[in-house]
């Protein structure tokens, strides 16, 4: 009787072990067979107590052989599961080192650089030289030589970052006019794009660090008509369409007469928004005819020569061009924003 049961248990269990689908299945079979309290082998072992000694030995041998076979089969299947798991992991983590690399991500020029280069090209084609000047300036070049002595109230209009050594962060690109006149003399056509710095409260249209593009022409008999021609050419090149402009008197100690050239806000179309401070116009291009004092301080005879100058707000121009409604977006380097230009 017990012989049969042992044989059937062995053959039935071997078949189940072979067809087990997971390590959990296998563990369940192991507990069924060898569980201490009511595993099949434990139960048979208990029944053997009733057998005669000879019979018990014979059955004992059979039982041990069956047990060994089943243990081996369980071990084997367990190893097979482990091997399969390992090769699945290796397959998943496999990298083909011979595939070509994806290559560097392609970038493009920042919208500020784009607009600066376009204007440089335009002005070079009109006979202007592109000049560069220091961002850390002397008080003389930033103020005095532009007809703004220490006592002049116009100094208050440009809240200045002073350095401990008496130098300052230039508040505009106009000191490059002075350096251009000193270095090159008349006749002179120059532009100077670059950064300017002011201790300003940052908002949608003001940054503490922003770009300007200075322009100057010194020659004989330069008039407001020349100035307007170049301003119109500049705006047409950037906007490639008519933009509404207005010219109003503006005061800068280094020009006489002085003007403010504003453009109709392209963000709101003139109805008023945070960028134009609700008035529909954006201050973009202050300009004028160079003050005789400025010429003579830089060694140019104002009886012989005169000229015009302008100080374009380059960051604001880029904002108007792309209808960007917050200057801080242009200062950051967030690719999600920059990728669209
Ligand atoms: C000047 O800086 C004069 N140097 C311009 C000038 C040059 C006049 C030559 C005459 C002859 P103003 O402070 O207005 O002027 O600034 C010029 C332009 O720079 C402004 O119209 C504006 O577009 C831009 N700008 C000024 N402050 C800021 C700022 N905080 N953030 C962004 N843009 C600014």
XYZ file of C-alpha atoms and ligand atoms in Angstrom:
375
model
C 0.000 0.000 0.000
C 2.614 2.508 1.075
C 4.813 1.521 -1.909
C 2.092 2.657 -4.288
C 1.506 5.881 -2.453
C 5.210 6.702 -2.434
C 5.512 5.968 -6.166
C 2.444 8.004 -7.045
C 3.562 10.854 -4.831
C 6.985 10.828 -6.477
C 5.811 10.688 -10.067
C 2.944 13.130 -9.554
C 5.182 15.597 -7.724
C 7.972 15.363 -10.323
C 5.466 16.302 -13.022
C 4.191 19.238 -10.971
C 7.733 20.448 -10.245
C 8.656 20.373 -13.917
C 5.609 22.328 -14.928
C 5.825 24.888 -12.098
C 5.539 28.422 -13.476
C 7.248 30.459 -10.810
C 9.490 30.234 -7.744
C 6.310 30.758 -5.690
C 4.664 27.663 -7.250
C 7.814 25.740 -6.424
C 7.829 26.854 -2.827
C 4.174 25.813 -2.432
C 5.031 22.310 -3.711
C 8.016 22.092 -1.370
C 5.854 22.929 1.643
C 3.207 20.389 0.554
C 5.871 17.663 0.353
C 8.214 18.441 3.197
C 6.234 20.698 5.539
C 7.028 19.697 9.128
C 3.500 19.300 10.367
C 1.453 17.968 7.509
C 3.810 17.587 4.561
C 3.198 14.346 2.592
C 6.536 12.855 3.640
C 5.944 13.667 7.325
C 2.573 11.940 7.225
C 3.959 8.818 5.525
C 6.813 8.787 8.059
C 4.244 8.740 10.877
C 2.334 5.853 9.296
C 5.559 3.852 9.015
C 5.568 3.583 12.793
C 2.924 0.890 12.475
C 4.941 -1.360 10.175
C 6.986 -4.367 11.092
C 10.743 -3.683 11.386
C 11.671 -5.397 8.056
C 8.893 -3.724 6.172
C 9.744 -0.424 7.800
C 13.329 -0.639 6.567
C 12.274 -1.461 3.030
C 9.710 1.329 2.922
C 12.211 3.654 4.613
C 14.699 3.108 1.790
C 11.999 3.729 -0.836
C 10.873 6.829 0.955
C 14.408 8.244 1.227
C 15.085 7.585 -2.458
C 11.857 9.359 -3.449
C 12.685 12.223 -1.135
C 16.155 12.658 -2.662
C 14.776 12.600 -6.192
C 12.191 15.219 -5.401
C 14.715 17.421 -3.590
C 17.016 17.242 -6.588
C 14.164 18.076 -8.940
C 13.212 21.074 -6.757
C 16.831 22.286 -6.736
C 17.165 21.915 -10.460
C 13.951 23.808 -11.155
C 14.982 26.513 -8.717
C 18.276 26.989 -10.550
C 16.420 27.138 -13.842
C 14.218 29.921 -12.516
C 17.284 31.817 -11.244
C 19.069 31.424 -14.605
C 16.009 32.604 -16.523
C 15.668 35.632 -14.274
C 19.324 36.539 -14.709
C 19.231 36.293 -18.484
C 16.023 38.345 -18.627
C 17.780 41.042 -16.590
C 20.878 40.912 -18.776
C 18.692 41.198 -21.862
C 16.930 44.212 -20.408
C 20.142 45.929 -19.346
C 22.051 45.104 -22.456
C 23.672 48.038 -24.212
C 25.010 47.906 -27.728
C 28.294 49.767 -27.432
C 28.788 49.627 -31.186
C 25.718 51.802 -31.928
C 26.609 55.377 -32.984
C 26.313 57.953 -30.159
C 23.263 60.276 -30.282
C 25.593 63.291 -30.759
C 25.489 66.728 -29.099
C 22.169 68.595 -28.985
C 22.036 71.311 -31.569
C 21.712 74.820 -30.179
C 21.196 78.227 -31.715
C 22.082 81.820 -30.969
C 20.315 83.565 -28.089
C 17.665 86.062 -29.316
C 19.782 88.901 -27.849
C 22.824 87.760 -29.825
C 20.713 87.386 -32.968
C 19.378 90.927 -32.796
C 22.798 92.355 -31.901
C 24.451 90.650 -34.872
C 21.732 91.759 -37.269
C 22.156 95.374 -36.191
C 25.946 95.125 -36.396
C 25.656 93.869 -39.958
C 23.200 96.605 -40.888
C 25.354 99.403 -39.473
C 28.564 98.009 -40.918
C 26.826 98.071 -44.316
C 26.073 101.778 -43.666
C 29.744 102.540 -43.020
C 29.740 102.313 -39.208
C 32.496 100.726 -37.093
C 31.553 98.368 -34.244
C 33.308 99.401 -31.006
C 33.580 97.693 -27.657
C 34.129 99.453 -24.339
C 34.729 98.411 -20.732
C 31.778 97.490 -18.505
C 33.702 98.795 -15.488
C 34.057 102.483 -16.342
C 35.544 105.650 -14.979
C 33.259 108.308 -13.597
C 34.731 110.652 -16.228
C 33.700 108.543 -19.232
C 30.291 107.557 -17.859
C 29.286 111.049 -16.650
C 31.650 114.076 -16.822
C 32.679 113.708 -20.460
C 28.967 113.430 -21.328
C 28.296 116.830 -19.850
C 27.030 115.365 -16.547
C 29.277 116.835 -13.830
C 29.067 115.561 -10.226
C 26.551 118.197 -9.224
C 24.209 117.575 -12.165
C 20.739 116.242 -11.252
C 20.804 113.966 -14.334
C 23.130 111.685 -12.368
C 20.165 110.747 -10.175
C 18.233 109.425 -13.171
C 20.695 106.554 -13.488
C 20.995 104.748 -10.170
C 24.624 103.706 -10.268
C 26.534 100.719 -8.908
C 29.687 102.360 -7.544
C 32.735 100.239 -6.833
C 34.905 100.753 -3.787
C 37.856 101.854 -5.937
C 35.896 104.818 -7.353
C 35.076 103.127 -10.673
C 31.504 102.163 -11.546
C 29.488 99.698 -13.628
C 28.576 101.722 -16.699
C 24.949 102.854 -16.534
C 24.676 103.159 -20.316
C 26.738 102.492 -23.430
C 27.279 106.239 -23.997
C 30.822 106.242 -22.507
C 31.843 104.316 -25.634
C 30.932 107.457 -27.656
C 33.592 109.285 -25.651
C 36.148 106.525 -26.128
C 35.352 106.435 -29.863
C 35.838 110.188 -30.253
C 39.067 110.117 -28.213
C 40.503 107.249 -30.156
C 39.281 107.729 -33.726
C 38.503 111.469 -34.036
C 36.228 112.920 -36.739
C 34.694 111.987 -39.102
C 33.252 109.105 -37.133
C 30.492 106.551 -37.546
C 30.338 104.023 -34.746
C 27.991 101.716 -32.887
C 28.673 100.058 -29.530
C 26.414 97.229 -28.386
C 26.845 95.973 -24.824
C 25.599 95.582 -21.309
C 24.640 98.389 -18.966
C 23.896 98.183 -15.250
C 21.564 100.120 -12.978
C 20.528 99.647 -9.399
C 16.867 99.344 -10.365
C 13.938 97.452 -8.969
C 13.365 94.606 -11.407
C 9.924 94.399 -13.021
C 8.389 93.305 -16.348
C 10.309 95.987 -18.285
C 13.336 96.787 -16.080
C 16.405 94.727 -15.312
C 19.501 95.670 -13.339
C 21.573 94.329 -16.251
C 20.356 95.001 -19.770
C 21.621 95.614 -23.295
C 21.874 98.876 -25.140
C 23.237 99.725 -28.535
C 24.922 103.093 -28.771
C 25.302 104.845 -32.081
C 27.158 107.986 -33.088
C 27.926 109.847 -36.260
C 30.207 112.890 -36.300
C 30.693 114.685 -39.583
C 30.091 118.067 -41.173
C 26.529 119.395 -41.306
C 24.817 116.455 -39.668
C 21.145 117.202 -39.051
C 18.046 115.735 -37.361
C 17.003 114.497 -40.808
C 20.105 112.241 -40.889
C 19.299 110.999 -37.432
C 15.719 110.129 -38.361
C 16.830 108.387 -41.524
C 19.085 106.034 -39.579
C 16.487 105.424 -36.858
C 13.846 104.510 -39.450
C 16.279 102.233 -41.299
C 17.112 100.492 -38.032
C 13.487 99.856 -37.054
C 12.494 98.691 -40.558
C 15.381 96.184 -40.565
C 14.316 94.683 -37.237
C 10.530 94.666 -37.548
C 10.339 94.151 -41.314
C 7.066 96.061 -41.254
C 5.755 99.495 -40.319
C 5.766 100.089 -36.595
C 4.131 103.208 -35.275
C 6.692 105.574 -33.750
C 6.475 108.926 -32.058
C 9.165 111.474 -31.470
C 8.968 113.742 -28.483
C 11.431 116.077 -26.826
C 13.724 114.309 -24.395
C 16.379 115.686 -22.106
C 19.884 114.248 -21.977
C 22.753 116.596 -21.063
C 24.929 115.195 -23.859
C 22.566 116.050 -26.745
C 20.903 119.248 -27.893
C 18.201 119.014 -29.117
C 17.297 115.660 -27.531
C 14.462 113.310 -28.381
C 12.738 110.217 -27.155
C 11.662 107.897 -29.911
C 8.927 105.574 -28.629
C 7.252 102.731 -30.458
C 3.657 101.604 -30.142
C 3.711 98.660 -27.710
C 3.473 95.476 -29.771
C 2.594 93.367 -26.728
C -0.808 95.005 -26.187
C -1.161 96.886 -29.481
C -1.330 100.146 -27.538
C -4.167 99.392 -25.152
C -1.863 99.264 -22.113
C -0.022 96.441 -20.342
C 2.714 95.820 -17.762
C 5.496 96.241 -20.340
C 4.387 99.718 -21.528
C 3.292 100.646 -18.005
C -0.307 100.960 -19.246
C 0.438 103.873 -21.576
C 0.585 102.066 -24.938
C 4.091 103.308 -25.880
C 7.506 101.831 -25.113
C 10.540 104.047 -24.647
C 13.098 102.584 -26.977
C 15.388 105.005 -28.690
C 16.559 108.166 -26.965
C 18.624 110.267 -29.338
C 19.675 113.772 -30.360
C 22.365 115.973 -31.835
C 25.635 115.775 -29.944
C 26.106 118.656 -27.502
C 29.031 120.958 -28.466
C 30.523 120.559 -24.952
C 30.738 116.806 -25.468
C 32.588 117.251 -28.756
C 35.074 119.724 -27.373
C 35.751 117.697 -24.190
C 36.848 114.850 -26.470
C 39.063 117.131 -28.558
C 36.714 117.756 -31.507
C 36.098 121.335 -32.650
C 32.319 121.945 -32.548
C 32.704 124.828 -35.000
C 33.918 122.355 -37.624
C 32.023 119.204 -36.739
C 28.699 118.101 -35.398
C 26.837 114.834 -35.094
C 24.006 112.729 -33.780
C 23.911 109.994 -31.153
C 21.357 107.445 -29.999
C 21.113 104.872 -27.201
C 18.858 102.027 -28.274
C 17.350 99.821 -25.537
C 18.393 96.556 -27.150
C 16.737 94.240 -24.629
C 13.452 96.089 -25.028
C 13.782 95.955 -28.798
C 14.160 92.152 -28.625
C 11.063 92.026 -26.395
C 9.039 94.066 -28.892
C 10.278 92.009 -31.798
C 9.194 88.682 -30.283
C 6.276 90.049 -28.221
C 7.920 88.909 -24.975
C 5.935 90.316 -22.090
C 8.534 90.000 -19.326
C 12.177 91.095 -19.575
C 13.224 88.471 -16.992
C 12.492 85.699 -19.506
C 15.307 87.021 -21.696
C 17.784 87.169 -18.819
C 17.292 83.561 -17.736
C 18.733 80.628 -19.592
C 15.647 78.464 -19.611
C 15.858 76.364 -22.772
C 12.115 75.686 -22.756
C 11.714 79.421 -23.393
C 14.740 80.014 -25.629
C 14.145 77.087 -27.966
C 11.266 78.871 -29.682
C 13.452 81.587 -31.265
C 20.348 106.468 -21.852
O 20.825 105.520 -21.295
C 21.105 107.360 -22.756
N 22.520 107.039 -22.680
C 20.595 107.221 -24.176
C 21.091 108.199 -25.158
C 22.200 107.939 -25.939
C 20.436 109.436 -25.339
C 22.651 108.857 -26.859
C 20.870 110.331 -26.254
C 21.991 110.055 -27.026
P 17.939 105.952 -20.968
O 18.262 105.978 -19.549
O 16.608 106.475 -21.376
O 19.009 106.755 -21.819
O 18.051 104.447 -21.507
C 18.021 104.156 -22.875
C 17.154 102.919 -23.151
O 17.667 101.816 -22.433
C 15.718 103.069 -22.679
O 14.909 103.672 -23.654
C 15.323 101.648 -22.444
O 14.892 101.056 -23.667
C 16.629 100.997 -22.024
N 16.650 100.835 -20.566
C 16.937 101.755 -19.630
N 16.876 101.225 -18.395
C 16.552 99.929 -18.564
C 16.366 98.821 -17.669
N 16.488 98.951 -16.351
N 16.047 97.623 -18.184
C 15.910 97.478 -19.526
N 16.097 98.456 -20.414
C 16.416 99.680 -19.946
